[in-house]
Amino acid sequence: VVLVLNVVASIALNTNMNGTGTTRNGHSHDNAAEHLEEKGEVLNDADQFALTRIWICSWNMAAKDHNFKFKTTADGQRIIDPDQIQKFEQIIPTNYDLYVIGVQEGVSDAFFHYLALYLRESGIKRVRLLQQSAQSTKTKKSFRQECFGVHGRGDGSFINTKFTGIAIYYRDSLAPFIRVKQTSAVSAGITQGSKGAACVLLKVHGTTIVFMSTHMSSNSTDQKLEHFKVLVNKAGDTLGCPGMDLLEQFHHVVWFGDLNYRVQSLTADQVLSKMALGHLSSLWEYDSLRLEWNRFAKTKKCAFRNFVEPTPRLDFYPTYKKKPNRQLDFDQNPNELQRMNASDKQSSLSQLDKIYTTKYKEPFYKGGNIHDRIPSFCDRVLYHSLDTHHQHHVQSTPALCAEPDTAVLNCVEFSYKKEGCHNYGSIPHQL
């Protein structure tokens, strides 16, 4: 099975250690299986700032297990299949301090567990967000039971539930300066299945950061606005003080996942044509989230008002909706595509047609109608930081910013990059 990690961003947290921030006392999470204890944060005068590099990844797993293979050593330890290690090395870098991985429509913990084994070799540990049962490594059923997140049934998963989940991994050197303050699995509604947000509140070098792995409505932008309001209210109540706005309680909120915003006013053929001709960046002009921001940026009618999205890399291709069993992917340099002759452009268009699903037949219980599926940037990373006028609530707001593009989003170097963009894009490489 060919796998694609939908969207990844790297973020740097620059913390002024002379004025650490804090939230209200009494909201620590006592149910985490591996609660990180807060230790004294004593630094020399020369170490006034701490730079923490964060790698964020989101993947809609389409309610499939993806058959991650483990091997058992002679002493009974589970290890990664050696054949898979090289593929992980092309996708997951090992030089970050904190890793935040979100999934939507997951069906087991196998991917998270696989990552834990892979990152462990680089001195990076997983934070357990749910108590693991004694038999959790023996059956698929127990793998399903241990997954932290929002569980529910829906397309592709009626017998067993699927979930929106999150996993946290940290480097050993960060251990004295990080702890889990609270976790919360917030549903978007009783009829929404697994849609919602898996939330983790961390304190890193005295800075409070909420990470929210989310799966939002695929309906209208109005429906997404309602989902946004529900999740903000519920997350604010469960992570901090009931009745207080989530966005006014913590230094930073990183909201990522399958936000389901679609490209509007273009047909699927027009989108594929723009991609094949090297006009990829023009698709952002038709992105429904960007359009909403432009129309309602100064009103409360817009979801994610005052959030920031990193500037996408030149090679950030739409993540929706790709064929599950495709044998190739597409990461061509758009600048080179623009210089190609007509024959080569037609070849690129043929490749894209084999990658993206542009027609969809509804299940019979939804009417069985055929709909267009427009390739879109559904999977995103956004972040919100406290305004200066809110600092009487939470003292000191250390900077959270997207990392400048280094031409290495994952572990595969590209020969091109876009000036002025951030290290934010999609990874087409196969697992």
Steps between C-alpha positions, in 0.01 A plus 500: 500500500633843407476748788518877499559724799257776419648814646801591710631820649799583715466771762755665726416610854727780621461534877623787713589323821507825703120514500338161481127478448253298700134407497278433798611245754309182559448383141765231479409174330517213748389223261796507260685170515830681466456836669807716452600654830585866504854558621690812595577710193830661601703660220819700492485868410637412158206268440222758505328352199403144419423400140273196471447360150162331449411267211125471438346238276141414409370195315145397410532121500164439325389236755773257391750317720776518234656180629804632684724199545688427820761237572575335833857448615627192683451675833138588418540867404291644216704681234432669167521286191848587362351540152293793630780689675642651181156626401453667839843661465377671182194641673559564871798720597671430831651841580199665669431541871126438506281297265124541485325245279129507428283251315144508377293189425753281675406147600794392718802626691741310276629807311567691823671197651710455185615860523592452866729209411656694213561823695626314807827430318561878495434555870137608447225362724124482470268655757228251584165676503292199603573211733614197302344172604714203590393319183520801268782362288331170427191577296373753252197545720712621789687734266163656418406530867815692599467778242450843653260717304145547371343166404196440283358311204463620144596432140746213481458408866165369621591179681792657685540867578755735348658791683663841482814470710829659599841383620786696659870411486783696665879493498672391822667839540157666515377279786579745786307777327180335376194356663146404411254731673174363360347295220153499353314318222233740375222379270352728234156361581305184573425442130852583378668162556872540556509866397631729771834575662755302701663767718817508708607793718878508549719725705834541322764717667222670692297567183151353465416351160180322399531255211171402335487217246165558332260362243236752397184497292525448124187710447470876451729759655204595722498147639875520556446824692253318725750217552766757582280665764408166657860383520629832635235503774540135601880508490506818706278340764691172522859623468471810715231696682136425413332790329824666394601526136765245397688766304534727805638243744825372351805646329448311175246272333614285206196375308579246231355204315234437237321836510315406180517839330459455124597674178199690368389636160719258303423159352719199573634512143594866542686426823692210347584715198641779719712246685630346176584843355699600810243752629464329836529816709198656327275232655530671839295788358203262485550340842182543704684576826704776334182636338323507837793679660497762227123557532450486875845545654382779729172340607398204711339338194837351409648187657867524597492878528841618630660164417813486286580248229862448393581602143478177298799361318506502124447122497193492728263304275133440593462213747137420407385267354764247401439146382575257784679234296693723260847390396650845449484852637576849375751752636627671186663841517228743378765729353627218280146403401446851365799455268394160366371447149138408427573127483667493843218704653248253363704219658487681835125537466467126435703428814281727710188331367634169636567652842188705582145369531280763335168312502327350801194279529320532829422187703147375443391619844587858396315483168758344268551819298820582313684817602811685388798492731711810452868459597542725804725601789292326768787429739644807671698636793387829662608667822377775731698704750378727776461868415700741712180640657424154642825470691334589829342151474817311412831668569760518224435366151814342357508494121366206303585526133521286191849390402640654180522259209822303508416296187487197731149452634556133567826317437499526121671809363338684211706697251258792508320713751288813505650810651303636794307182577503284811586136550136404444371255243391150409711186485423270206760234579390147560522305824 
